[in-house]
Amino acid sequence: MTLVQKARLKSLWVVHFDCGGCNGCDIEVLAALTPKFDVERFGIVNIGDPKQADIMVLTGPVNHKNKRVLRDLYEEVPDPKMVIAVGTCACTGGIFHNCPNILGGVNKVVPVDVYVPGCAARPEQIIDGVVLAMKKLAGEAPEEDE
Amino acid sequence: MALATPLIGGLLMGVDRKLTARMQERVGPPLAQPFYDALKLWGKTVMIDSSLQPALAFGYLGFALVAAGLVTFRQNLLLVLFVTGMADICLTVAAFDAKSPYSYLSGRREFLAMLSYEPVMLLAYTAIFMVTGSFTIRGIYEYGAPLLLVLPAALVALEIVLVIEMKKSPFDVSGHAHQELVRGVFTEFSGYTMALIELGRWTKLATTMMILSLFWAPSPVIGGAISLVMFFVVLMVDNLYPRLTWQRMLRTTWAVGFALILLNVAALAVGGVIL
Ligand code: SF4
């Protein structure tokens, strides 16, 4: 494992995008940053800037209005990157499925690496999902394979 | 020695994050976290949206390193101020050059931050000149007596400068205002350009700390301790106060900073220390 790969395991910057859920999952994502869970001790920071992010945390179902925004945001995150769908809405559409304005889960628009189901997903589950994505990120980095 | 300054600055940044976390009753990241971040950024794909950006990122780090070198070799304080100013200008121009409203707005605020703290620094250096008779750091060492005893108010004025330099509340208008400006002047940097900017920031922080430690020049240990106390005070203030607008920043730095230094010099003149 190279130095950069090791650093990747210790420093993850997150960009969090709410596609239009009920905000329940967003509150849980933010709860992971609070003193009780404090994800910063693993180097995970909610950076808010797609150009510097490693992981996209998506909540809520995609609708016709914001699918273009989501696509743009996904393309702005530089490689290597991971996408996590947090909450049942983001995974499948959840309670919003079959609504006329809803496309379904976020995987209708961007490729998803980790699914964290739950309505709302618990902070422990979200951290678990991020750790899973982190491992995938460090393992799959193609340019540093030995 | 000058090349070690980024490492010292990086460690200081790690201490900053750890202490901030402890003040918020969190565990906080490991001390080496800034180094992990920079390494990771180095390994990421870079997205450049203006061809000047990489050159300016290198320029920022380059000027910061030159300033650090000038301080280690005890050169002229004014030269250090102008070289650091050049580094800041590189960052601001890069922010202006990206076609992004967030970056543009932060660039303007960064210029205003420079407008706030550089005159205060200049005045503080002039006060040092009036006491020691020289603008060089060597002159401060030759002066012998600790500057803190003659210029205590100037050090307090430089504390305000340190707040702006570290981009901390209440004056973090351009760098950390993520509620309004995403990532401020750093928004449009990615990959290795951001890693370079981070290195530059560490170097600049270490340089400023070295300049502050000159206030007890005869003993580097006591001087270092003074600058670390000032660093700690900045973190306390950061966690206690919300962000102010740039108008308030400009007014506070100029009114308080100028008044402190001028009063200090006036008191010295009355006391007969300087002519
Ligand atoms: S999954 Fe449930 S809690 Fe989360 S955004 Fe959707 S409806 Fe809200």
mmCIF file of C-alpha atoms in Angstrom, chain A residues 5-122:
data_model
loop_
_atom_site.group_PDB
_atom_site.id
_atom_site.type_symbol
_atom_site.label_atom_id
_atom_site.label_comp_id
_atom_site.label_asym_id
_atom_site.label_seq_id
_atom_site.Cartn_x
_atom_site.Cartn_y
_atom_site.Cartn_z
ATOM 1 C CA GLN A 5 -3.459 5.060 -0.299
ATOM 2 C CA LYS A 6 -2.761 5.040 3.423
ATOM 3 C CA ALA A 7 -3.597 8.733 3.610
ATOM 4 C CA ARG A 8 -6.821 8.041 1.721
ATOM 5 C CA LEU A 9 -7.927 5.732 4.529
ATOM 6 C CA LYS A 10 -7.345 8.461 7.086
ATOM 7 C CA SER A 11 -8.776 11.477 5.369
ATOM 8 C CA LEU A 12 -12.192 11.544 3.767
ATOM 9 C CA TRP A 13 -13.924 14.707 2.736
ATOM 10 C CA VAL A 14 -17.636 14.477 2.262
ATOM 11 C CA VAL A 15 -19.990 16.470 0.107
ATOM 12 C CA HIS A 16 -23.567 16.053 1.247
ATOM 13 C CA PHE A 17 -26.455 16.638 -1.141
ATOM 14 C CA ASP A 18 -30.130 16.429 -0.292
ATOM 15 C CA CYS A 19 -32.091 15.531 -3.405
ATOM 16 C CA GLY A 20 -35.425 16.228 -1.730
ATOM 17 C CA GLY A 21 -36.200 13.834 1.093
ATOM 18 C CA CYS A 22 -37.947 14.819 4.287
ATOM 19 C CA ASN A 23 -34.672 16.019 5.878
ATOM 20 C CA GLY A 24 -34.821 13.184 8.411
ATOM 21 C CA CYS A 25 -31.699 11.587 6.951
ATOM 22 C CA ASP A 26 -29.922 14.954 6.693
ATOM 23 C CA ILE A 27 -30.359 15.454 10.414
ATOM 24 C CA GLU A 28 -28.853 12.012 11.009
ATOM 25 C CA VAL A 29 -25.908 12.780 8.705
ATOM 26 C CA LEU A 30 -25.261 15.966 10.642
ATOM 27 C CA ALA A 31 -25.636 14.081 13.927
ATOM 28 C CA ALA A 32 -22.596 12.050 12.924
ATOM 29 C CA LEU A 33 -20.553 15.266 13.085
ATOM 30 C CA THR A 34 -21.715 16.206 16.578
ATOM 31 C CA PRO A 35 -19.628 15.472 19.711
ATOM 32 C CA LYS A 36 -21.436 12.182 20.391
ATOM 33 C CA PHE A 37 -20.296 10.485 17.187
ATOM 34 C CA ASP A 38 -17.561 12.918 16.089
ATOM 35 C CA VAL A 39 -16.535 11.467 12.742
ATOM 36 C CA GLU A 40 -13.707 14.000 12.512
ATOM 37 C CA ARG A 41 -11.647 11.674 14.704
ATOM 38 C CA PHE A 42 -11.431 9.405 11.631
ATOM 39 C CA GLY A 43 -10.516 12.369 9.451
ATOM 40 C CA ILE A 44 -14.003 12.611 7.958
ATOM 41 C CA VAL A 45 -14.984 16.208 7.305
ATOM 42 C CA ASN A 46 -18.127 17.632 5.743
ATOM 43 C CA ILE A 47 -16.321 19.866 3.288
ATOM 44 C CA GLY A 48 -19.240 21.008 1.139
ATOM 45 C CA ASP A 49 -17.012 21.622 -1.889
ATOM 46 C CA PRO A 50 -17.449 18.967 -4.617
ATOM 47 C CA LYS A 51 -14.054 19.750 -6.157
ATOM 48 C CA GLN A 52 -12.233 18.632 -3.007
ATOM 49 C CA ALA A 53 -14.572 15.869 -1.893
ATOM 50 C CA ASP A 54 -13.886 12.123 -1.914
ATOM 51 C CA ILE A 55 -17.316 10.887 -0.998
ATOM 52 C CA MET A 56 -20.796 11.992 -1.979
ATOM 53 C CA VAL A 57 -23.439 11.390 0.650
ATOM 54 C CA LEU A 58 -26.839 11.546 -1.027
ATOM 55 C CA THR A 59 -30.174 11.618 0.754
ATOM 56 C CA GLY A 60 -33.683 11.719 -0.626
ATOM 57 C CA PRO A 61 -35.163 10.585 -3.967
ATOM 58 C CA VAL A 62 -34.233 12.165 -7.295
ATOM 59 C CA ASN A 63 -36.855 14.240 -9.018
ATOM 60 C CA HIS A 64 -36.995 15.713 -12.504
ATOM 61 C CA LYS A 65 -36.038 19.165 -11.233
ATOM 62 C CA ASN A 66 -32.757 18.234 -9.584
ATOM 63 C CA LYS A 67 -31.441 15.317 -11.621
ATOM 64 C CA ARG A 68 -29.306 17.689 -13.698
ATOM 65 C CA VAL A 69 -27.880 19.308 -10.533
ATOM 66 C CA LEU A 70 -27.045 15.899 -9.103
ATOM 67 C CA ARG A 71 -25.364 14.805 -12.342
ATOM 68 C CA ASP A 72 -23.292 18.040 -12.446
ATOM 69 C CA LEU A 73 -22.281 17.634 -8.839
ATOM 70 C CA TYR A 74 -21.233 14.035 -9.467
ATOM 71 C CA GLU A 75 -19.075 15.073 -12.385
ATOM 72 C CA GLU A 76 -17.423 17.812 -10.343
ATOM 73 C CA VAL A 77 -16.093 15.373 -7.736
ATOM 74 C CA PRO A 78 -12.611 14.321 -8.878
ATOM 75 C CA ASP A 79 -11.581 10.652 -9.042
ATOM 76 C CA PRO A 80 -11.198 8.475 -7.033
ATOM 77 C CA LYS A 81 -14.645 8.983 -5.592
ATOM 78 C CA MET A 82 -17.417 7.046 -3.882
ATOM 79 C CA VAL A 83 -21.151 7.613 -3.758
ATOM 80 C CA ILE A 84 -23.222 6.635 -0.743
ATOM 81 C CA ALA A 85 -27.030 6.581 -0.845
ATOM 82 C CA VAL A 86 -28.282 7.237 2.674
ATOM 83 C CA GLY A 87 -31.872 6.401 3.573
ATOM 84 C CA THR A 88 -34.572 4.377 1.895
ATOM 85 C CA CYS A 89 -35.538 7.335 -0.284
ATOM 86 C CA ALA A 90 -32.071 7.579 -1.788
ATOM 87 C CA CYS A 91 -31.848 3.796 -2.207
ATOM 88 C CA THR A 92 -35.169 3.116 -3.910
ATOM 89 C CA GLY A 93 -37.433 6.149 -3.719
ATOM 90 C CA GLY A 94 -38.841 5.014 -0.374
ATOM 91 C CA ILE A 95 -42.181 6.454 0.632
ATOM 92 C CA PHE A 96 -42.052 8.745 -2.388
ATOM 93 C CA HIS A 97 -41.934 5.947 -4.949
ATOM 94 C CA ASN A 98 -44.465 6.192 -7.781
ATOM 95 C CA CYS A 99 -44.926 9.890 -7.180
ATOM 96 C CA PRO A 100 -45.271 11.599 -10.593
ATOM 97 C CA ASN A 101 -42.334 13.925 -9.978
ATOM 98 C CA ILE A 102 -39.954 11.250 -8.692
ATOM 99 C CA LEU A 103 -37.527 9.191 -10.762
ATOM 100 C CA GLY A 104 -36.746 6.790 -7.924
ATOM 101 C CA GLY A 105 -33.490 6.160 -6.052
ATOM 102 C CA VAL A 106 -30.377 8.176 -6.784
ATOM 103 C CA ASN A 107 -28.971 5.223 -8.741
ATOM 104 C CA LYS A 108 -31.255 6.261 -11.602
ATOM 105 C CA VAL A 109 -28.909 9.185 -12.196
ATOM 106 C CA VAL A 110 -25.479 8.411 -10.712
ATOM 107 C CA PRO A 111 -23.698 5.100 -9.984
ATOM 108 C CA VAL A 112 -23.973 4.253 -6.284
ATOM 109 C CA ASP A 113 -21.268 2.324 -4.399
ATOM 110 C CA VAL A 114 -22.782 1.879 -0.952
ATOM 111 C CA TYR A 115 -26.435 1.708 0.067
ATOM 112 C CA VAL A 116 -27.400 2.594 3.627
ATOM 113 C CA PRO A 117 -31.108 1.789 4.036
ATOM 114 C CA GLY A 118 -33.309 2.985 6.884
ATOM 115 C CA CYS A 119 -35.974 5.607 7.328
ATOM 116 C CA ALA A 120 -34.216 7.485 8.750
ATOM 117 C CA ALA A 121 -30.813 5.772 8.617
ATOM 118 C CA ARG A 122 -29.135 5.821 12.010
#
